[in-house]
mmCIF file of C-alpha atoms in Angstrom:
data_model
loop_
_atom_site.group_PDB
_atom_site.id
_atom_site.type_symbol
_atom_site.label_atom_id
_atom_site.label_comp_id
_atom_site.label_asym_id
_atom_site.label_seq_id
_atom_site.Cartn_x
_atom_site.Cartn_y
_atom_site.Cartn_z
ATOM 1 C CA UNK A 1123 73.472 -42.137 81.005
ATOM 2 C CA UNK A 1124 71.461 -44.870 82.998
ATOM 3 C CA UNK A 1125 72.820 -47.815 83.011
ATOM 4 C CA UNK A 1126 70.891 -51.246 84.571
ATOM 5 C CA UNK A 1127 72.217 -51.915 87.750
ATOM 6 C CA UNK A 1128 71.126 -55.648 89.420
ATOM 7 C CA UNK A 1129 73.736 -55.830 91.544
ATOM 8 C CA UNK A 1130 76.699 -53.274 92.218
ATOM 9 C CA UNK A 1131 80.550 -54.168 94.369
ATOM 10 C CA UNK A 1132 81.095 -52.334 97.658
ATOM 11 C CA UNK A 1133 84.856 -50.789 98.367
ATOM 12 C CA UNK A 1134 86.763 -48.789 100.432
ATOM 13 C CA UNK A 1135 89.665 -47.613 98.657
ATOM 14 C CA UNK A 1136 90.202 -44.699 100.558
ATOM 15 C CA UNK A 1137 89.809 -44.530 104.384
ATOM 16 C CA UNK A 1138 87.888 -47.342 105.512
ATOM 17 C CA UNK A 1139 85.030 -47.028 107.835
ATOM 18 C CA UNK A 1140 85.168 -46.973 111.277
ATOM 19 C CA UNK A 1141 84.251 -50.405 113.285
ATOM 20 C CA UNK A 1142 81.385 -48.148 115.229
ATOM 21 C CA UNK A 1143 79.831 -47.535 111.418
ATOM 22 C CA UNK A 1144 78.600 -50.677 110.766
ATOM 23 C CA UNK A 1145 75.056 -50.393 111.474
ATOM 24 C CA UNK A 1146 75.419 -47.804 109.368
ATOM 25 C CA UNK A 1147 76.548 -49.481 106.300
ATOM 26 C CA UNK A 1148 74.038 -52.417 106.802
ATOM 27 C CA UNK A 1149 71.416 -49.551 106.645
ATOM 28 C CA UNK A 1150 72.636 -48.474 103.338
ATOM 29 C CA UNK A 1151 73.140 -52.326 101.711
ATOM 30 C CA UNK A 1152 69.253 -52.631 103.306
ATOM 31 C CA UNK A 1153 68.366 -49.531 101.105
ATOM 32 C CA UNK A 1154 70.318 -50.200 98.073
ATOM 33 C CA UNK A 1155 68.650 -53.901 98.389
ATOM 34 C CA UNK A 1156 65.191 -52.121 98.824
ATOM 35 C CA UNK A 1157 66.170 -50.332 95.034
ATOM 36 C CA UNK A 1158 66.433 -53.989 93.689
ATOM 37 C CA UNK A 1159 70.093 -53.899 93.779
ATOM 38 C CA UNK A 1160 72.050 -56.729 95.447
ATOM 39 C CA UNK A 1161 74.663 -55.160 96.910
ATOM 40 C CA UNK A 1162 78.320 -57.045 97.290
ATOM 41 C CA UNK A 1163 80.965 -56.230 99.944
ATOM 42 C CA UNK A 1164 84.441 -56.521 99.124
ATOM 43 C CA UNK A 1165 86.556 -57.686 102.336
ATOM 44 C CA UNK A 1166 88.226 -54.577 103.088
ATOM 45 C CA UNK A 1167 85.381 -52.027 104.050
ATOM 46 C CA UNK A 1168 86.152 -51.487 107.896
ATOM 47 C CA UNK A 1169 89.639 -50.085 109.066
ATOM 48 C CA UNK A 1170 91.939 -52.566 110.787
ATOM 49 C CA UNK A 1171 94.838 -50.142 111.527
ATOM 50 C CA UNK A 1172 93.466 -47.594 113.745
ATOM 51 C CA UNK A 1173 96.773 -44.961 112.933
ATOM 52 C CA UNK A 1174 96.128 -45.646 108.757
ATOM 53 C CA UNK A 1175 92.903 -46.149 108.932
ATOM 54 C CA UNK A 1176 93.428 -48.303 106.315
ATOM 55 C CA UNK A 1177 90.944 -51.601 105.969
ATOM 56 C CA UNK A 1178 93.769 -53.154 103.865
ATOM 57 C CA UNK A 1179 97.091 -52.585 102.235
ATOM 58 C CA UNK A 1180 97.154 -50.451 99.044
ATOM 59 C CA UNK A 1181 97.605 -54.049 97.099
ATOM 60 C CA UNK A 1182 95.018 -55.740 98.391
ATOM 61 C CA UNK A 1183 92.226 -53.054 98.357
ATOM 62 C CA UNK A 1184 92.953 -52.550 94.733
ATOM 63 C CA UNK A 1185 92.888 -56.193 94.291
ATOM 64 C CA UNK A 1186 89.386 -56.058 95.557
ATOM 65 C CA UNK A 1187 88.270 -53.538 93.340
ATOM 66 C CA UNK A 1188 89.818 -55.051 89.934
ATOM 67 C CA UNK A 1189 87.285 -58.277 91.475
ATOM 68 C CA UNK A 1190 84.481 -56.234 90.966
ATOM 69 C CA UNK A 1191 85.567 -54.871 87.760
ATOM 70 C CA UNK A 1192 86.168 -58.359 85.889
ATOM 71 C CA UNK A 1193 83.324 -59.877 87.800
ATOM 72 C CA UNK A 1194 80.688 -59.704 84.524
ATOM 73 C CA UNK A 1195 77.728 -60.179 87.261
ATOM 74 C CA UNK A 1196 78.777 -57.485 88.836
ATOM 75 C CA UNK A 1197 76.710 -53.942 86.731
ATOM 76 C CA UNK A 1198 78.619 -51.093 89.046
ATOM 77 C CA UNK A 1199 81.133 -50.373 91.794
ATOM 78 C CA UNK A 1200 80.607 -47.814 94.638
ATOM 79 C CA UNK A 1201 82.979 -46.389 97.361
ATOM 80 C CA UNK A 1202 81.257 -45.514 100.553
ATOM 81 C CA UNK A 1203 84.502 -44.495 101.545
ATOM 82 C CA UNK A 1204 86.280 -41.051 101.897
ATOM 83 C CA UNK A 1205 89.668 -39.177 103.660
ATOM 84 C CA UNK A 1206 93.165 -39.301 102.512
ATOM 85 C CA UNK A 1207 94.692 -42.719 101.064
ATOM 86 C CA UNK A 1208 93.077 -43.853 98.477
ATOM 87 C CA UNK A 1209 95.942 -42.406 95.747
ATOM 88 C CA UNK A 1210 98.136 -45.418 97.237
ATOM 89 C CA UNK A 1211 95.954 -48.295 95.360
ATOM 90 C CA UNK A 1212 96.510 -46.365 92.115
ATOM 91 C CA UNK A 1213 99.430 -48.500 91.123
ATOM 92 C CA UNK A 1214 98.111 -51.385 92.186
ATOM 93 C CA UNK A 1215 94.797 -51.006 89.349
ATOM 94 C CA UNK A 1216 95.051 -52.880 85.662
ATOM 95 C CA UNK A 1217 93.351 -50.295 83.653
ATOM 96 C CA UNK A 1218 93.844 -51.491 80.581
ATOM 97 C CA UNK A 1219 90.557 -54.076 81.687
ATOM 98 C CA UNK A 1220 89.002 -51.383 83.317
ATOM 99 C CA UNK A 1221 89.172 -49.845 80.027
ATOM 100 C CA UNK A 1222 87.579 -53.161 78.640
ATOM 101 C CA UNK A 1223 84.492 -52.973 81.368
ATOM 102 C CA UNK A 1224 81.281 -51.263 80.635
ATOM 103 C CA UNK A 1225 80.805 -50.378 84.073
ATOM 104 C CA UNK A 1226 81.387 -47.370 85.742
ATOM 105 C CA UNK A 1227 82.520 -46.288 89.822
ATOM 106 C CA UNK A 1228 80.734 -44.234 91.923
ATOM 107 C CA UNK A 1229 82.433 -41.955 94.729
ATOM 108 C CA UNK A 1230 83.606 -38.560 95.738
ATOM 109 C CA UNK A 1231 85.813 -36.307 97.592
ATOM 110 C CA UNK A 1232 88.904 -38.630 98.093
ATOM 111 C CA UNK A 1233 87.891 -41.038 95.186
ATOM 112 C CA UNK A 1234 88.528 -38.583 93.075
ATOM 113 C CA UNK A 1235 92.103 -39.378 92.590
ATOM 114 C CA UNK A 1236 90.632 -42.677 91.510
ATOM 115 C CA UNK A 1237 87.917 -41.162 89.266
ATOM 116 C CA UNK A 1238 90.483 -38.664 87.374
ATOM 117 C CA UNK A 1239 92.776 -41.943 87.120
ATOM 118 C CA UNK A 1240 89.924 -44.099 85.590
ATOM 119 C CA UNK A 1241 89.565 -40.939 83.040
ATOM 120 C CA UNK A 1242 93.504 -40.527 82.174
ATOM 121 C CA UNK A 1243 94.440 -44.230 81.990
ATOM 122 C CA UNK A 1244 91.358 -46.051 80.258
ATOM 123 C CA UNK A 1245 89.158 -43.178 79.116
ATOM 124 C CA UNK A 1246 86.221 -44.053 81.312
ATOM 125 C CA UNK A 1247 83.581 -41.681 82.942
ATOM 126 C CA UNK A 1248 82.706 -42.551 86.338
ATOM 127 C CA UNK A 1249 80.348 -40.830 88.817
ATOM 128 C CA UNK A 1250 80.673 -38.295 91.262
ATOM 129 C CA UNK A 1251 78.388 -38.911 94.157
ATOM 130 C CA UNK A 1252 78.807 -40.386 97.694
ATOM 131 C CA UNK A 1253 76.359 -43.369 97.670
ATOM 132 C CA UNK A 1254 76.151 -42.990 101.057
ATOM 133 C CA UNK A 1255 73.915 -39.806 100.849
ATOM 134 C CA UNK A 1256 70.605 -42.416 100.555
ATOM 135 C CA UNK A 1257 71.259 -42.792 104.254
ATOM 136 C CA UNK A 1258 72.296 -39.658 105.284
ATOM 137 C CA UNK A 1259 69.786 -36.066 106.305
ATOM 138 C CA UNK A 1260 67.225 -35.860 103.787
ATOM 139 C CA UNK A 1261 67.483 -39.069 102.171
ATOM 140 C CA UNK A 1262 64.402 -39.644 101.187
ATOM 141 C CA UNK A 1263 64.993 -37.115 98.294
ATOM 142 C CA UNK A 1264 68.380 -38.640 97.965
ATOM 143 C CA UNK A 1265 66.688 -42.273 97.727
ATOM 144 C CA UNK A 1266 63.910 -40.711 94.844
ATOM 145 C CA UNK A 1267 66.225 -39.112 92.906
ATOM 146 C CA UNK A 1268 68.408 -42.051 92.672
ATOM 147 C CA UNK A 1269 65.160 -43.997 91.875
ATOM 148 C CA UNK A 1270 64.477 -41.991 89.348
ATOM 149 C CA UNK A 1271 67.800 -42.666 87.697
ATOM 150 C CA UNK A 1272 67.253 -46.502 88.067
ATOM 151 C CA UNK A 1273 64.288 -45.644 86.304
ATOM 152 C CA UNK A 1274 66.006 -44.458 83.220
ATOM 153 C CA UNK A 1275 65.548 -40.705 84.964
ATOM 154 C CA UNK A 1276 68.171 -38.103 84.683
ATOM 155 C CA UNK A 1277 67.077 -35.978 87.721
ATOM 156 C CA UNK A 1278 69.898 -37.016 89.677
ATOM 157 C CA UNK A 1279 72.651 -35.600 87.134
ATOM 158 C CA UNK A 1280 70.607 -32.724 86.362
ATOM 159 C CA UNK A 1281 71.728 -29.235 88.706
ATOM 160 C CA UNK A 1282 70.953 -25.497 88.512
ATOM 161 C CA UNK A 1283 73.668 -23.438 87.860
ATOM 162 C CA UNK A 1284 74.761 -19.998 87.430
ATOM 163 C CA UNK A 1285 77.628 -17.990 85.172
ATOM 164 C CA UNK A 1286 79.642 -15.464 87.293
ATOM 165 C CA UNK A 1287 81.984 -14.535 84.009
ATOM 166 C CA UNK A 1288 81.463 -15.719 80.335
ATOM 167 C CA UNK A 1289 77.798 -16.905 78.765
ATOM 168 C CA UNK A 1290 79.013 -20.696 77.932
ATOM 169 C CA UNK A 1291 81.310 -23.523 78.176
ATOM 170 C CA UNK A 1292 81.434 -26.726 76.683
ATOM 171 C CA UNK A 1293 83.981 -29.803 77.136
ATOM 172 C CA UNK A 1294 84.455 -32.755 78.780
ATOM 173 C CA UNK A 1295 84.262 -32.685 82.289
ATOM 174 C CA UNK A 1296 87.042 -33.411 84.465
ATOM 175 C CA UNK A 1297 88.040 -32.709 87.993
ATOM 176 C CA UNK A 1298 86.488 -33.149 91.654
ATOM 177 C CA UNK A 1299 87.398 -32.388 94.885
ATOM 178 C CA UNK A 1300 90.144 -29.568 94.650
ATOM 179 C CA UNK A 1301 92.277 -30.883 97.418
ATOM 180 C CA UNK A 1302 91.989 -34.279 96.292
ATOM 181 C CA UNK A 1303 92.884 -33.881 92.493
ATOM 182 C CA UNK A 1304 96.156 -31.842 93.303
ATOM 183 C CA UNK A 1305 97.190 -34.964 94.852
ATOM 184 C CA UNK A 1306 97.514 -36.354 91.045
ATOM 185 C CA UNK A 1307 99.987 -33.211 90.203
ATOM 186 C CA UNK A 1308 103.730 -34.466 88.424
ATOM 187 C CA UNK A 1309 101.930 -37.849 88.267
ATOM 188 C CA UNK A 1310 101.074 -39.799 85.597
ATOM 189 C CA UNK A 1311 97.629 -39.929 86.384
ATOM 190 C CA UNK A 1312 96.945 -36.285 85.608
ATOM 191 C CA UNK A 1313 94.484 -35.925 82.944
ATOM 192 C CA UNK A 1314 94.876 -33.499 80.249
ATOM 193 C CA UNK A 1315 93.291 -30.699 80.778
ATOM 194 C CA UNK A 1316 93.309 -28.968 77.076
ATOM 195 C CA UNK A 1317 89.746 -28.470 76.094
ATOM 196 C CA UNK A 1318 88.276 -29.335 78.964
ATOM 197 C CA UNK A 1319 85.354 -27.727 81.280
ATOM 198 C CA UNK A 1320 87.304 -28.119 84.780
ATOM 199 C CA UNK A 1321 84.945 -28.443 88.265
ATOM 200 C CA UNK A 1322 85.757 -27.908 91.683
ATOM 201 C CA UNK A 1323 84.336 -28.358 95.413
ATOM 202 C CA UNK A 1324 86.157 -28.409 98.830
ATOM 203 C CA UNK A 1325 84.973 -29.669 102.057
ATOM 204 C CA UNK A 1326 87.577 -27.977 104.780
ATOM 205 C CA UNK A 1327 89.575 -25.084 103.818
ATOM 206 C CA UNK A 1328 89.967 -21.804 104.630
ATOM 207 C CA UNK A 1329 91.314 -18.683 101.911
ATOM 208 C CA UNK A 1330 95.019 -18.959 102.353
ATOM 209 C CA UNK A 1331 94.606 -22.913 101.617
ATOM 210 C CA UNK A 1332 92.076 -21.906 98.341
ATOM 211 C CA UNK A 1333 94.875 -19.149 97.313
ATOM 212 C CA UNK A 1334 96.912 -22.061 97.663
ATOM 213 C CA UNK A 1335 94.668 -24.347 95.684
ATOM 214 C CA UNK A 1336 93.965 -22.234 92.943
ATOM 215 C CA UNK A 1337 97.679 -20.914 92.166
ATOM 216 C CA UNK A 1338 99.002 -24.502 92.150
ATOM 217 C CA UNK A 1339 96.655 -24.679 89.195
ATOM 218 C CA UNK A 1340 97.852 -21.460 87.524
ATOM 219 C CA UNK A 1341 101.220 -22.460 87.841
ATOM 220 C CA UNK A 1342 100.494 -26.416 86.310
ATOM 221 C CA UNK A 1343 99.281 -24.180 83.068
ATOM 222 C CA UNK A 1344 95.464 -25.685 83.996
ATOM 223 C CA UNK A 1345 93.552 -22.038 83.325
ATOM 224 C CA UNK A 1346 95.125 -21.771 79.992
ATOM 225 C CA UNK A 1347 93.820 -25.040 78.718
ATOM 226 C CA UNK A 1348 90.041 -25.517 80.377
ATOM 227 C CA UNK A 1349 87.323 -23.892 78.177
ATOM 228 C CA UNK A 1350 85.425 -22.850 81.470
ATOM 229 C CA UNK A 1351 85.592 -23.643 85.429
ATOM 230 C CA UNK A 1352 82.107 -24.806 87.174
ATOM 231 C CA UNK A 1353 82.592 -24.548 90.660
ATOM 232 C CA UNK A 1354 80.375 -26.271 93.722
ATOM 233 C CA UNK A 1355 80.358 -26.029 97.168
ATOM 234 C CA UNK A 1356 82.903 -24.922 99.729
ATOM 235 C CA UNK A 1357 81.741 -26.266 102.697
ATOM 236 C CA UNK A 1358 83.879 -24.923 105.162
ATOM 237 C CA UNK A 1359 84.188 -21.223 102.877
ATOM 238 C CA UNK A 1360 80.515 -20.879 102.660
ATOM 239 C CA UNK A 1361 79.763 -21.723 106.269
ATOM 240 C CA UNK A 1362 82.293 -19.759 108.079
ATOM 241 C CA UNK A 1363 81.181 -16.817 105.607
ATOM 242 C CA UNK A 1364 84.463 -16.269 104.765
ATOM 243 C CA UNK A 1365 85.452 -13.280 101.593
ATOM 244 C CA UNK A 1366 86.067 -13.156 99.199
ATOM 245 C CA UNK A 1367 84.059 -16.280 97.768
ATOM 246 C CA UNK A 1368 86.029 -19.069 96.003
ATOM 247 C CA UNK A 1369 84.504 -17.529 92.771
ATOM 248 C CA UNK A 1370 85.977 -14.152 93.337
ATOM 249 C CA UNK A 1371 88.979 -15.672 94.033
ATOM 250 C CA UNK A 1372 88.996 -17.254 90.944
ATOM 251 C CA UNK A 1373 88.171 -14.328 88.988
ATOM 252 C CA UNK A 1374 91.072 -12.337 90.207
ATOM 253 C CA UNK A 1375 93.732 -14.897 89.455
ATOM 254 C CA UNK A 1376 92.339 -15.629 85.855
ATOM 255 C CA UNK A 1377 91.825 -14.463 82.816
ATOM 256 C CA UNK A 1378 88.671 -12.437 82.368
ATOM 257 C CA UNK A 1379 87.935 -14.725 78.775
ATOM 258 C CA UNK A 1380 87.650 -17.553 81.013
ATOM 259 C CA UNK A 1381 84.633 -18.658 81.691
ATOM 260 C CA UNK A 1382 83.731 -19.143 85.379
ATOM 261 C CA UNK A 1383 80.240 -20.714 86.638
ATOM 262 C CA UNK A 1384 79.016 -21.599 90.198
ATOM 263 C CA UNK A 1385 76.348 -24.521 91.785
ATOM 264 C CA UNK A 1386 75.233 -24.676 95.022
ATOM 265 C CA UNK A 1387 73.736 -28.135 93.689
ATOM 266 C CA UNK A 1388 77.370 -30.629 93.573
ATOM 267 C CA UNK A 1389 79.623 -30.693 96.521
ATOM 268 C CA UNK A 1390 80.083 -32.408 99.695
ATOM 269 C CA UNK A 1391 76.305 -32.009 101.045
ATOM 270 C CA UNK A 1392 73.844 -34.952 102.394
ATOM 271 C CA UNK A 1393 71.604 -33.613 99.386
ATOM 272 C CA UNK A 1394 73.941 -33.308 96.549
ATOM 273 C CA UNK A 1395 73.656 -34.060 92.839
ATOM 274 C CA UNK A 1396 75.850 -36.365 90.237
ATOM 275 C CA UNK A 1397 77.971 -35.367 87.575
ATOM 276 C CA UNK A 1398 79.242 -37.929 85.018
ATOM 277 C CA UNK A 1399 83.091 -36.843 85.159
ATOM 278 C CA UNK A 1400 84.061 -37.621 81.259
ATOM 279 C CA UNK A 1401 81.085 -36.633 79.267
ATOM 280 C CA UNK A 1402 80.902 -33.926 77.329
ATOM 281 C CA UNK A 1403 78.978 -30.879 79.352
ATOM 282 C CA UNK A 1404 77.573 -27.654 78.017
ATOM 283 C CA UNK A 1405 76.940 -24.925 80.264
ATOM 284 C CA UNK A 1406 75.021 -21.686 78.590
ATOM 285 C CA UNK A 1407 74.112 -18.658 80.546
ATOM 286 C CA UNK A 1408 70.451 -18.078 80.712
#
């Protein structure tokens, strides 16, 4: 799982960073440098249009990403963005070129669209993790976890979970942010869910929204295709104490044979662990 990273490309495929966040970005670049990684930023990091929140056109942002994929000195690509507009770069990506590369893409939230497209079109795994966690509250532990990863450790990818139905699941793990994943429904970038484990988490969203998301997945036939579902954190639901919980909503609408597990360690929190999307996982009840 561990890949030596000497130099990393920094991109914003989704919303550009606000100009007022330059100091935070510089802090992140320094942390990466201190970890022994040379960061190289694309020309499209900060938003240029306050209405679209874009750092560049879709074609420009896609070209910046592809430049890093083609650059043999770049070992990994860290996306430091989030928001809504990553999906617009997908038609401009060269998935044949991505398939030839051994470097991995890192991102989360809205970058779920890019991560799933890379798997669906190039068959390559990506890391569901926001590298900006290294400078968020609790950064000391996150930096230590990432340092362990760079030293061939596995702690960043080790997470605890509990089964709420069933006892085990095995398959290639897909998914990410539920709202952003569903943007791909009906497009050529929707991955084949057959025999897969589906991971889902969310930042915003109350019970009606989650009911809608789960039912859209039901109508897509996903609950019959996957071997199991792993639920991460659903931030708004949990912070506001909404009931029923995400796992209860899912269990009530799916077949009793579908295994469902939950983890509190993966999602939008600053201390979130990482998942390798596109890797085969085996989860078992202890």
